[in-house]
Amino acid sequence: MSHPSLSRRILFGLLAAPALLPGRGSAETLPEVTSIPDSLKGSGEIRVATFGGTMQEVQKRAYFEPFEKLSGIRVRDFAGSDITKIKAMVETGNVEWDLAQVSRGSVMNLQKRGDYFEKIDYDIIDAGVPAAFRFEYGLEMLVWAQVLAYRTDAFRGAVPKGWADFWDTKKFPGDRALLGAGSGNQPELEFALMAAGVPPEQVYPMDLDKAFASYTKIKRDVVKWWETGAVPVQLLTDREVVMTSVWNGRMAALQQAGVPAAVSWSQGLLKRDCWAIPKGSRNRAQAMKFIAYSTMAIPQARLSMLIPYGSVNDGANEYLSPARQEVLPSAPAIRSQLLTYNYDWWVENRDAVTARFNRWLLT
Amino acid sequence: MSEAIAPALLAPGRTAGMNWRRLVPLLLVAPLVLFMLALYALPVLAMLSRSLLEPAPTLAHYAELAGDEVFHRIFTNTLWTTLVVTAGTLVLGYPVAMGLARARTLLPLLLIIVLLPFWTSVLVRSYAWMVLLGRHGLVNEALLAMGMLDRPLRILNTPLAVHIAMVHILLPYMILPIANALRQIDPSLARAAAGLGAGPWAVFRQVTLPLSMPGVMAGILLVFVLSLGFYITPALVGGPRDMTLSMLIAQRVEQLDWAYAATLSAVLLATALVIIAIFQRAFGVGTAFRMSAR
């Protein structure tokens, strides 16, 4: 079939004037896709599992509603995407989701144990999605960051930059929180290593002894090893901690609520979510069309305008105002400060790290 | 009521020609039993069998568990939390149950107050405790304002916060069976004891308390077994080391190591069953439920 080298400019009308959009409150003037190629049209439905919450609301407006109108394929969305459910669905032959938002690490972990996902059909994927986001069983579609956040009223104007400052309890006194090993999370060994002076480009492959030795230095000051994104934000709001790691999208709501807190992008982790199709999905072809649609420039830009997560399509930035780009982890100025999370390393080492982390924490 | 049926169930077939009567209750419970077997017992057994059958028939997972230092630590912590929470709900719940048992016009209001937490999600209540127990939360601010503290206490993110939040969440399970048992007690018994010269304390110790024991036992059993499986509350308000057995199970499920998760679950289930068996032996919990079910 034809290669997707047709320019997006030919396919999509540029009705909105996105370059002029303000960063916030821009919801009214989202850019619109006016037509899609026939290869993305169809009938029937797809059942999409997402991570729920605000994310799902935003995906509805950014992806689902326009896609339904343009393609003729109905989208039924479900909250609570979960790799363990996909495992059970595929093993019992009762596949209730045609598409799921997961991390590529999860896809690889499950794929190691058998055949749980369909291959992605790259013939219909937009050329604006770089190879770095394309994988056999999943296409990355959302870029986010795990970063240092702090109370701006805690250090009399001093600004922590990077993990050495996070570890420095003399210069920046107060309790801290970090991500733990619960709920499918991995502890932030990368941060521990950078705190110990390892340059970002030398973090992987990680030296476990060194990372845990670094963790030991801060153990007493970490009052919470969190496992849900809402917790660090709550701890910052309640002044329970002065510094914590956070998922960047959660900080926008906090700052809008007037809490004196800020993000330090420096030495954060750049992570991604991906679309994956559970093996045996009844609506595999339609799901594939949706994946292609949602990773095009305009749908990606719409999402980034509604929630501060970055896009995987190089063409999306031209629809985003400079002010908006300043808060997205995909913006070049921010992305260059972030360390790209190495899913491959983690797939190999996760179980060993989790066991060691539990032992380190509890005994 | 049930007293009349119970002997027939417990001592079946003593009266010749009455056998068909025994079948009636069995037929009545049969749909539920079948339902539970097919949709509950079988899936649970299938899940638990993974601990012995994956990847091939093996005892390796149990051997791993026996030598798993982290598991020992977490198991002890879970049991300790369960004990503290059970004791806490008993101490706080008994007086409330007495109030409930004696209330007349206020009864509906009191019942609503006791039951209200039932209708609120555990997640919401746990977040509420995060707000209340924080270093700048309501509890600390109030104590500071009253001059009882110089500097805020750390309560949130400690075992104490877990105990407080869990006691709050589980209190109704303790209060209701005890209140039920207390309401069964014939008030004339207390009056007779008082008439024979017993003071209020003696009446309580020698009449009310012993007669309410079936309710107390039912409450203890409920709270104990429910506490064993707590996850969300310790995860949200607990400290770095407050890991419970169900958190460990969830971690293994996420790691897709379902065989070990099943092994841990089997241990959790066995612990609950052993506790129920002990109660059955020591206090005859069957009686407790029969009486408090009235």
XYZ file of C-alpha atoms in Angstrom:
657
model
C 0.000 0.000 0.000
C 1.027 3.615 -0.435
C 3.690 5.011 1.787
C 2.502 7.769 4.072
C 4.706 10.405 2.520
C 1.827 12.684 1.594
C 2.272 15.959 3.329
C 0.050 16.589 6.296
C -0.591 20.029 4.833
C -2.383 18.514 1.883
C -4.446 16.173 3.983
C -5.502 18.536 6.715
C -6.974 21.975 6.566
C -5.241 24.547 8.678
C -8.343 26.340 9.798
C -7.201 27.347 13.227
C -4.309 29.715 13.716
C -2.553 27.653 16.327
C 0.683 29.598 16.469
C -1.181 32.459 18.089
C -2.850 30.394 20.765
C -2.223 31.269 24.377
C -0.801 28.514 26.540
C -3.703 28.185 28.902
C -7.419 28.387 28.318
C -6.809 27.608 24.690
C -9.408 24.863 24.708
C -11.876 26.830 22.556
C -9.514 27.150 19.636
C -8.177 23.643 19.211
C -6.942 22.952 15.682
C -9.257 20.668 13.732
C -8.549 17.840 11.334
C -10.969 18.375 8.429
C -10.475 15.166 6.487
C -8.617 11.889 6.762
C -7.437 9.441 4.097
C -9.831 6.621 3.242
C -7.375 4.148 4.695
C -8.301 5.469 8.158
C -12.047 5.252 7.611
C -14.216 2.293 8.510
C -17.205 1.172 10.525
C -17.999 -0.645 13.722
C -16.315 0.233 16.992
C -13.178 0.042 19.072
C -12.906 -0.416 22.809
C -10.079 1.668 24.240
C -8.649 1.309 27.731
C -6.948 4.408 29.129
C -5.405 5.436 32.434
C -8.641 7.293 33.238
C -9.149 10.543 35.110
C -8.297 13.865 33.488
C -6.248 12.008 30.919
C -9.323 10.204 29.612
C -11.397 13.407 29.488
C -8.647 15.039 27.518
C -8.240 12.094 25.154
C -11.969 12.230 24.480
C -11.707 15.783 23.195
C -8.324 15.467 21.555
C -8.774 12.070 19.869
C -12.004 10.137 20.364
C -14.684 12.644 19.365
C -13.023 13.929 16.168
C -12.023 10.393 15.178
C -15.600 9.127 15.488
C -16.859 11.913 13.204
C -14.121 11.577 10.607
C -13.736 7.817 10.444
C -17.207 6.479 11.154
C -15.734 4.169 13.782
C -17.322 4.407 17.217
C -14.984 4.721 20.216
C -15.947 3.206 23.553
C -13.481 4.240 26.220
C -12.783 2.520 29.531
C -10.767 3.683 32.516
C -8.223 1.495 34.242
C -5.922 0.128 31.575
C -3.857 -2.517 33.286
C -1.221 -4.884 31.963
C -2.322 -7.649 34.325
C -5.865 -7.485 32.949
C -4.522 -7.758 29.413
C -2.597 -10.855 30.468
C -5.741 -12.425 31.901
C -7.880 -11.411 28.885
C -5.517 -12.891 26.341
C -4.941 -16.072 28.371
C -8.675 -16.698 28.732
C -9.458 -15.684 25.145
C -11.897 -13.047 26.387
C -10.298 -9.891 24.966
C -12.441 -6.949 26.051
C -10.159 -4.166 24.849
C -9.079 -3.512 21.283
C -6.508 -0.979 22.305
C -4.819 -0.036 25.553
C -2.687 2.788 26.878
C 0.282 1.137 28.566
C 3.993 1.692 28.951
C 6.362 0.076 26.530
C 8.066 -1.555 29.499
C 4.810 -3.333 30.308
C 4.402 -4.460 26.709
C 7.918 -5.899 26.665
C 7.533 -7.561 30.061
C 4.411 -9.349 28.945
C 5.713 -10.143 25.469
C 8.699 -11.854 27.128
C 6.280 -14.423 28.523
C 4.358 -15.218 25.362
C 2.437 -13.653 22.530
C 0.112 -11.056 24.042
C 0.057 -8.218 21.501
C -0.596 -7.594 17.824
C 2.113 -6.062 15.660
C 1.672 -2.434 14.720
C 0.905 -1.745 11.055
C 3.399 0.981 10.198
C 2.103 1.418 6.651
C -0.586 3.795 7.862
C 1.372 5.641 10.562
C 2.133 9.327 9.918
C 5.650 10.062 8.691
C 5.970 12.758 11.359
C 6.385 10.101 14.065
C 10.150 9.481 14.415
C 11.584 5.970 14.496
C 12.477 6.442 18.158
C 8.803 6.049 19.100
C 8.074 3.057 16.842
C 8.230 -0.456 18.219
C 7.069 -3.797 16.969
C 4.214 -4.241 19.449
C 3.505 -0.685 20.490
C 3.564 2.853 19.170
C 4.470 5.506 21.694
C 1.913 8.317 21.657
C 2.535 10.482 24.706
C 5.669 11.980 26.195
C 5.819 12.895 29.854
C 8.412 13.584 32.479
C 9.154 12.485 35.998
C 10.782 15.491 37.568
C 11.844 17.238 40.736
C 9.189 19.497 42.259
C 9.620 21.733 45.283
C 7.885 24.293 47.478
C 9.059 27.709 46.320
C 8.485 29.083 49.830
C 10.725 26.539 51.547
C 14.294 27.646 50.859
C 14.236 31.460 51.028
C 14.630 31.874 47.305
C 17.201 29.143 46.729
C 16.287 26.968 43.735
C 17.166 23.251 43.750
C 18.514 22.098 40.408
C 19.036 18.414 39.874
C 19.350 15.491 42.229
C 22.545 16.509 44.007
C 20.509 19.394 45.435
C 17.638 17.043 46.285
C 20.093 14.885 48.228
C 21.626 17.946 49.954
C 19.587 18.225 53.138
C 21.842 20.916 54.610
C 21.384 23.387 51.800
C 17.740 22.411 51.273
C 16.408 21.236 54.643
C 13.068 19.448 54.944
C 11.378 16.142 54.297
C 11.257 14.513 50.895
C 9.205 11.990 48.957
C 10.292 9.697 46.122
C 8.639 7.070 43.963
C 8.642 3.561 45.426
C 8.222 0.098 43.957
C 4.466 -0.368 44.421
C 1.638 -0.340 41.854
C 3.861 -1.318 38.963
C 6.325 1.521 39.532
C 10.089 1.339 39.589
C 12.237 3.192 42.110
C 14.180 6.118 40.672
C 17.670 4.639 40.667
C 18.562 7.103 37.908
C 18.052 9.994 40.318
C 20.110 8.297 43.021
C 22.983 7.860 40.565
C 22.851 11.441 39.297
C 22.779 12.602 42.923
C 26.000 10.644 43.416
C 27.565 12.576 40.556
C 27.072 10.170 37.649
C 26.587 12.263 34.480
C 23.192 11.642 32.816
C 24.699 10.088 29.703
C 26.517 7.502 31.850
C 23.569 6.506 34.033
C 22.712 3.404 31.948
C 23.549 0.607 32.419
C 22.986 1.320 36.099
C 25.375 0.347 38.874
C 23.036 -1.036 41.542
C 25.538 -0.954 44.392
C 26.256 2.674 43.719
C 22.575 3.565 43.368
C 21.568 1.933 46.655
C 24.551 3.440 48.463
C 23.288 6.814 47.274
C 19.724 5.973 48.355
C 20.995 5.124 51.841
C 22.251 8.694 52.221
C 18.739 10.101 51.839
C 16.735 7.251 53.379
C 16.065 9.032 56.670
C 14.725 12.142 54.950
C 12.310 10.363 52.626
C 9.047 10.234 54.586
C 7.087 8.703 51.761
C 7.834 6.325 48.905
C 4.766 7.131 46.874
C 3.023 4.894 44.370
C 0.139 6.996 43.015
C 0.597 10.260 41.140
C -1.841 12.119 43.382
C 0.174 11.514 46.542
C 3.306 13.655 45.943
C 1.087 16.516 44.799
C -0.976 16.223 47.980
C 2.178 16.101 50.117
C 3.496 19.292 48.495
C 0.150 21.043 48.903
C -0.066 20.132 52.589
C 3.560 21.187 53.186
C 4.255 17.634 54.315
C 7.380 17.584 52.152
C 9.468 20.384 50.622
C 10.692 18.358 47.657
C 9.502 15.304 45.792
C 9.559 13.629 42.429
C 6.303 14.099 40.461
C 4.712 13.282 37.144
C 4.812 16.609 35.352
C 1.156 16.672 34.254
C 0.048 16.659 37.888
C 1.889 19.900 38.640
C -0.195 22.085 36.330
C -3.332 21.663 38.443
C -1.338 22.320 41.593
C 0.136 25.553 40.268
C -3.237 26.675 38.941
C -4.635 26.182 42.441
C -2.091 28.726 43.641
C 0.185 26.396 45.600
C 3.679 27.921 45.655
C 5.433 25.015 43.996
C 7.565 24.642 40.907
C 9.174 22.028 38.731
C 12.871 21.749 38.095
C 13.203 20.007 34.729
C 16.918 19.493 35.082
C 17.866 15.768 35.232
C 14.271 14.626 35.027
C 13.292 11.383 33.340
C 11.619 11.428 29.946
C 9.014 8.649 29.818
C 6.432 7.609 27.251
C 3.068 5.876 27.065
C 2.179 3.764 24.097
C -0.815 2.260 22.318
C -0.811 -1.500 22.144
C -3.378 -3.931 20.731
C -4.064 -7.037 22.836
C -3.664 -10.262 20.867
C -6.965 -11.496 19.506
C -8.707 -8.125 19.497
C -11.947 -8.341 17.513
C -11.491 -4.877 16.011
C -7.791 -4.985 15.304
C -7.988 -3.151 11.959
C -10.100 -0.325 13.360
C -7.781 -0.018 16.371
C -4.840 0.295 14.033
C -6.610 3.130 12.206
C -7.187 4.901 15.476
C -3.521 4.562 16.417
C -2.584 6.131 13.082
C -5.066 8.960 13.556
C -4.181 9.805 17.168
C -0.464 10.086 16.407
C -0.963 12.601 13.579
C 0.214 16.156 14.188
C -3.115 17.854 14.906
C -4.586 15.277 17.320
C -1.230 15.243 19.124
C -1.213 19.055 19.315
C -4.791 19.091 20.616
C -3.818 16.800 23.481
C -0.776 18.895 24.379
C -2.982 21.988 24.503
C -5.364 20.347 26.939
C -2.845 18.706 29.271
C 0.875 19.464 29.627
C 2.168 16.276 28.058
C 4.296 16.236 24.954
C 3.644 14.830 21.516
C 5.371 12.145 19.474
C 4.767 13.858 16.126
C 7.374 16.334 14.934
C 4.633 18.277 13.170
C 2.660 18.986 16.342
C 4.821 21.838 17.574
C 3.772 24.145 14.730
C 0.260 24.174 16.194
C 1.455 25.050 19.684
C 2.213 28.542 20.952
C 5.725 29.236 22.253
C 4.206 29.813 25.684
C 2.557 26.396 25.631
C 5.689 24.689 24.394
C 7.561 26.041 27.393
C 5.639 23.725 29.711
C 5.786 20.559 27.610
C 8.442 17.892 28.179
C 8.701 17.421 24.416
C 9.831 21.013 23.833
C 13.473 21.020 22.697
C 14.630 23.346 25.486
C 13.147 21.038 28.121
C 13.795 17.739 26.423
C 17.504 18.481 26.310
C 17.531 18.660 30.127
C 15.845 15.284 30.527
C 17.331 11.813 30.586
C 15.478 9.396 28.312
C 14.134 6.551 30.422
C 15.636 3.283 29.257
C 12.787 0.788 29.021
C 15.082 -1.962 27.752
C 17.355 -1.767 30.787
C 14.364 -1.877 33.093
C 12.746 -4.850 31.388
C 15.947 -6.803 32.017
C 16.460 -5.656 35.609
C 13.093 -4.745 37.106
C 12.494 -7.881 39.161
C 15.970 -7.857 40.663
C 15.735 -4.141 41.473
C 12.303 -4.497 43.099
C 13.472 -7.360 45.301
C 16.563 -5.448 46.326
C 14.594 -2.263 46.925
C 12.138 -4.080 49.234
C 15.018 -5.591 51.155
C 16.830 -2.273 51.370
C 13.712 -0.498 52.595
C 12.414 -3.061 55.087
C 15.386 -4.789 56.634
C -36.293 -17.997 65.907
C -33.081 -19.554 64.609
C -32.724 -21.405 67.920
C -35.654 -23.524 66.851
C -34.172 -24.428 63.478
C -30.603 -24.803 64.609
C -30.961 -28.045 66.605
C -32.648 -29.635 63.619
C -29.681 -28.670 61.474
C -27.066 -29.675 64.005
C -28.617 -32.940 65.080
C -30.183 -34.218 61.917
C -32.177 -37.387 61.508
C -32.911 -37.932 65.159
C -36.613 -38.075 64.473
C -37.484 -40.824 62.060
C -39.698 -39.790 59.162
C -38.674 -36.154 59.442
C -35.803 -36.432 56.944
C -37.579 -34.558 54.180
C -37.688 -31.546 56.470
C -33.928 -31.493 56.556
C -33.899 -31.113 52.810
C -35.873 -27.888 52.783
C -33.116 -25.645 54.136
C -30.590 -27.418 51.910
C -32.710 -26.767 48.856
C -33.108 -23.166 49.883
C -29.364 -22.570 50.095
C -28.511 -24.697 47.066
C -28.702 -21.867 44.475
C -26.387 -19.696 46.530
C -23.976 -22.557 47.183
C -23.818 -23.383 43.482
C -23.372 -19.724 42.610
C -20.512 -19.342 45.099
C -18.885 -22.566 43.959
C -18.932 -21.691 40.285
C -18.165 -17.989 40.483
C -16.084 -17.730 43.613
C -14.604 -20.957 44.933
C -13.485 -22.334 41.577
C -11.758 -19.155 40.344
C -10.067 -18.748 43.716
C -8.872 -22.346 43.616
C -7.674 -21.925 40.040
C -5.716 -18.854 41.098
C -4.267 -20.536 44.186
C -3.292 -23.624 42.210
C -0.788 -21.471 40.349
C 1.306 -21.482 43.524
C 1.794 -25.238 43.125
C 1.553 -25.771 39.370
C 3.529 -22.979 37.701
C 5.552 -23.516 35.654
C 5.415 -27.253 36.526
C 4.166 -28.983 39.700
C 6.505 -27.623 42.347
C 6.916 -26.566 45.951
C 9.636 -24.111 44.980
C 7.472 -21.045 45.536
C 6.719 -22.089 49.098
C 10.383 -22.820 49.662
C 11.238 -19.349 48.368
C 8.628 -17.864 50.668
C 10.036 -19.679 53.701
C 13.420 -18.085 53.114
C 12.114 -14.669 52.074
C 13.263 -12.204 54.695
C 11.141 -9.415 53.211
C 8.047 -11.607 53.412
C 8.691 -12.409 57.093
C 9.028 -8.751 57.876
C 5.862 -7.806 56.010
C 3.871 -10.714 57.435
C 4.800 -9.739 60.995
C 3.968 -6.117 60.282
C 0.600 -7.078 58.808
C -0.290 -9.237 61.825
C 0.799 -6.535 64.252
C -1.272 -3.885 62.460
C -4.240 -6.242 62.502
C -3.897 -6.803 66.259
C -3.604 -3.103 67.046
C -6.533 -2.187 64.824
C -8.735 -4.928 66.284
C -7.935 -3.800 69.825
C -8.533 -0.176 68.848
C -11.930 -0.812 67.296
C -12.954 -2.891 70.322
C -11.994 -0.234 72.867
C -13.638 2.577 70.890
C -16.526 0.544 69.554
C -17.874 -1.082 72.722
C -19.058 2.149 74.405
C -20.644 3.283 71.141
C -22.407 -0.069 70.868
C -23.739 0.383 74.413
C -25.048 3.791 73.434
C -26.663 2.331 70.336
C -28.243 -0.509 72.312
C -29.801 1.871 74.807
C -30.862 4.586 72.399
C -34.573 4.932 71.744
C -35.532 8.101 69.830
C -31.946 8.865 68.857
C -31.398 5.396 67.408
C -31.934 6.270 63.714
C -29.591 9.245 63.992
C -26.905 7.218 65.788
C -27.192 4.429 63.267
C -26.699 6.875 60.425
C -23.613 8.298 62.114
C -22.168 4.816 62.564
C -23.064 3.716 59.056
C -22.083 6.908 57.243
C -18.457 5.844 56.803
C -19.748 2.681 55.085
C -21.115 4.789 52.281
C -17.922 6.730 51.681
C -15.160 5.177 49.614
C -12.070 3.963 51.433
C -9.997 6.049 49.045
C -11.798 9.270 49.975
C -11.544 8.517 53.682
C -7.838 7.771 53.382
C -7.187 11.073 51.602
C -9.261 12.815 54.281
C -6.932 11.368 56.913
C -3.942 12.623 54.928
C -5.370 16.126 55.217
C -6.287 15.769 58.893
C -3.114 14.121 60.185
C -0.542 16.140 58.250
C 2.040 18.263 59.970
C -0.041 21.300 59.062
C -3.315 19.433 59.225
C -6.294 20.014 61.456
C -5.124 17.770 64.306
C -1.689 19.350 64.627
C -2.981 22.906 64.138
C -5.579 22.399 66.871
C -3.038 20.957 69.326
C -0.639 23.815 68.550
C -3.356 26.424 68.996
C -4.308 24.973 72.379
C -0.669 25.159 73.420
C -0.404 21.398 73.880
C 2.470 21.197 71.410
C 5.443 23.409 70.611
C 6.023 21.954 67.201
C 3.856 19.771 64.982
C 3.977 16.017 65.514
C 4.664 13.677 62.671
C 1.618 11.445 62.490
C 1.007 11.138 58.753
C 3.294 8.638 57.023
C 3.847 6.646 60.218
C 2.341 3.372 61.504
C 0.186 5.448 63.860
C -1.580 7.070 60.909
C -2.286 3.612 59.474
C -3.763 2.487 62.793
C -5.935 5.596 63.195
C -7.299 5.463 59.651
C -7.932 1.722 59.716
C -9.692 1.864 63.095
C -11.951 4.562 61.699
C -12.743 2.584 58.569
C -13.393 -0.688 60.399
C -15.286 0.623 63.448
C -18.782 -0.138 62.086
C -17.848 -3.821 61.732
C -17.126 -3.905 65.459
C -19.968 -1.707 66.654
C -22.878 -3.348 64.866
C -22.456 -6.971 66.066
C -21.821 -5.804 69.650
C -24.825 -3.469 69.615
C -26.892 -6.340 68.279
C -25.761 -8.651 71.057
C -26.379 -5.972 73.683
C -29.907 -5.425 72.450
C -30.670 -9.133 72.950
C -29.948 -8.921 76.665
C -33.092 -8.926 78.726
C -33.037 -5.624 80.680
C -34.615 -7.334 83.664
C -31.360 -9.287 84.160
C -29.467 -6.086 84.883
C -32.286 -4.874 87.129
C -32.280 -8.193 89.004
C -28.526 -7.962 89.528
C -28.851 -4.383 90.765
C -31.709 -5.470 93.030
C -29.413 -8.100 94.496
C -26.939 -5.398 95.410
C -24.576 -5.233 92.451
C -23.195 -1.797 91.626
C -23.116 -0.529 88.028
C -19.591 -1.851 87.457
C -20.450 -5.282 88.849
C -23.576 -5.405 86.694
C -21.490 -4.616 83.650
C -18.727 -7.082 84.481
C -20.866 -9.973 85.609
C -24.000 -9.587 83.502
C -23.732 -7.286 80.487
C -20.196 -8.080 79.355
C -20.469 -11.895 79.450
C -23.814 -11.805 77.671
C -22.445 -9.522 74.951
C -19.417 -11.749 74.287
C -20.895 -13.448 71.198
C -21.204 -10.005 69.564
C -17.705 -9.064 70.688
C -16.290 -12.234 69.181
C -18.138 -11.691 65.910
C -16.843 -8.110 65.762
C -13.269 -9.129 66.534
C -13.363 -11.814 63.886
C -14.762 -9.486 61.230
C -12.278 -6.704 61.920
C -9.352 -9.093 62.203
C -10.007 -10.806 58.898
C -10.772 -7.551 57.065
C -7.628 -5.842 58.404
C -5.453 -8.658 57.118
C -6.192 -7.640 53.541
C -5.828 -3.856 53.761
C -4.007 -2.128 50.924
C -5.111 1.395 49.999
C -5.037 2.953 53.447
C -1.532 1.809 54.451
C -0.273 2.765 50.982
C -1.626 6.298 51.323
C -1.097 7.252 54.970
C 1.649 4.810 56.006
C 5.356 5.378 56.378
C 8.229 3.992 54.310
C 8.190 0.622 56.084
C 4.429 0.154 56.375
C 4.135 -2.468 53.724
C 1.300 -4.978 54.093
C 0.955 -8.447 52.683
C -1.616 -7.337 50.112
C 0.775 -4.635 48.897
C 3.413 -7.313 48.388
C 0.886 -9.472 46.524
C -0.072 -6.552 44.276
C 3.594 -5.892 43.556
C 4.098 -9.474 42.385
C 0.907 -9.368 40.312
C 2.227 -6.254 38.559
C 5.533 -8.009 37.992
C 3.501 -10.748 36.266
C 4.923 -13.236 38.767
C 1.503 -14.702 39.423
C 2.787 -17.964 40.854
C 4.469 -16.176 43.761
C 1.510 -13.815 44.117
C -0.711 -16.894 44.426
C 1.655 -18.364 47.015
C 1.431 -15.191 49.094
C -2.359 -15.152 48.683
C -2.570 -18.757 49.838
C -0.662 -17.809 52.978
C -2.962 -14.849 53.584
C -6.041 -17.028 53.118
C -4.616 -19.750 55.348
C -3.873 -17.176 58.053
C -7.470 -15.968 57.958
C -8.782 -19.553 58.085
C -6.528 -20.453 61.015
C -7.760 -17.425 62.922
C -11.381 -18.345 62.238
C -10.681 -21.922 63.333
C -9.082 -20.738 66.579
C -12.075 -18.543 67.306
C -14.407 -21.400 66.486
C -12.545 -23.660 68.911
C -12.103 -21.184 71.706
C -15.319 -19.242 71.652
C -17.724 -21.063 69.368
C -18.135 -18.329 66.823
C -21.024 -20.184 65.250
C -22.998 -19.334 68.363
C -21.830 -15.756 68.087
C -23.251 -15.349 64.625
C -26.450 -17.191 65.462
C -27.118 -14.905 68.374
C -26.068 -11.655 66.781
C -28.059 -12.457 63.686
C -31.312 -12.080 65.544
